[in-house]
Coordinates of C-alpha atoms in Angstrom, one line a residue:
X1 CA -179.5 -33.6 113.3
X2 CA -182.4 -36.3 112.7
X3 CA -183.7 -36.5 108.9
X4 CA -187.1 -34.6 109.9
X5 CA -185.1 -31.8 111.5
X6 CA -182.8 -31.5 108.7
X7 CA -186.0 -31.1 106.3
X8 CA -187.7 -28.8 108.8
X9 CA -184.7 -26.7 108.4
X10 CA -184.4 -26.9 104.8
X11 CA -188.6 -26.1 104.6
X12 CA -187.5 -23.2 106.7
X13 CA -184.8 -21.6 104.6
X14 CA -187.6 -21.8 101.4
X15 CA -190.0 -20.3 103.3
X16 CA -187.8 -17.1 104.3
X17 CA -187.9 -15.7 100.9
X18 CA -192.2 -15.6 101.2
X19 CA -192.3 -14.7 104.8
X20 CA -192.7 -10.9 104.2
X21 CA -193.8 -10.9 108.0
X22 CA -190.9 -11.9 109.3
X23 CA -193.2 -14.3 111.5
X24 CA -191.2 -16.6 113.6
X25 CA -191.6 -20.2 111.9
X26 CA -192.7 -23.3 114.1
X27 CA -194.2 -26.7 113.5
X28 CA -197.2 -25.0 114.4
X29 CA -197.0 -22.1 112.0
X30 CA -200.0 -22.1 109.6
X31 CA -199.2 -20.7 106.1
X32 CA -202.8 -19.1 105.2
X33 CA -203.2 -17.9 108.7
X34 CA -200.0 -17.0 110.0
X35 CA -198.1 -16.3 107.2
X36 CA -201.1 -14.9 105.3
X37 CA -200.3 -16.4 101.6
X38 CA -202.2 -16.1 99.1
X39 CA -203.0 -18.9 96.5
X40 CA -200.1 -17.3 94.2
X41 CA -197.9 -17.4 96.8
X42 CA -198.6 -20.9 97.7
X43 CA -198.0 -22.1 94.3
X44 CA -194.4 -20.6 93.8
X45 CA -193.5 -22.3 97.1
X46 CA -195.1 -25.7 96.5
X47 CA -192.7 -25.2 93.2
X48 CA -189.8 -24.2 95.2
X49 CA -190.5 -27.2 97.5
X50 CA -190.9 -29.9 94.4
X51 CA -187.7 -29.0 92.8
X52 CA -185.4 -28.9 96.4
X53 CA -186.4 -32.0 97.5
X54 CA -187.4 -33.6 93.9
X55 CA -190.7 -34.5 95.0
X56 CA -194.3 -33.8 93.6
X57 CA -197.0 -32.5 95.9
X58 CA -200.3 -33.3 94.4
X59 CA -203.1 -31.0 94.9
X60 CA -204.7 -33.1 97.0
X61 CA -201.9 -33.3 99.5
X62 CA -201.9 -29.4 99.2
X63 CA -205.2 -29.0 100.3
X64 CA -204.9 -31.3 103.5
X65 CA -201.5 -29.1 104.5
X66 CA -202.3 -26.4 106.9
X67 CA -199.0 -26.1 108.9
X68 CA -195.2 -26.2 108.5
X69 CA -194.9 -29.5 110.3
X70 CA -197.8 -30.8 108.1
X71 CA -195.5 -29.9 105.4
X72 CA -192.4 -31.1 106.9
X73 CA -194.3 -34.7 107.8
X74 CA -195.4 -35.1 104.0
X75 CA -192.0 -34.5 102.2
X76 CA -190.8 -36.9 104.4
X77 CA -193.3 -39.2 103.2
X78 CA -192.8 -38.5 99.3
X79 CA -189.4 -39.0 100.0
X80 CA -189.2 -42.6 101.4

């Protein structure tokens, strides 16, 4: 598995507890539209991502991240 695929799998596992609708996850799955997350859910999820990968996702980054794929890319960039 590539580093990106490993990161995607980790992100997918972290999304699972927040995926109340049981949405099938893919690169283009959106947090607001497909998963229907509110701002509190997003904040809780971002905290779990930051803890898991030991990174910081800024508010500006959060505003730009709309899909699972974009989040995986942001995590990969932050790990470098």
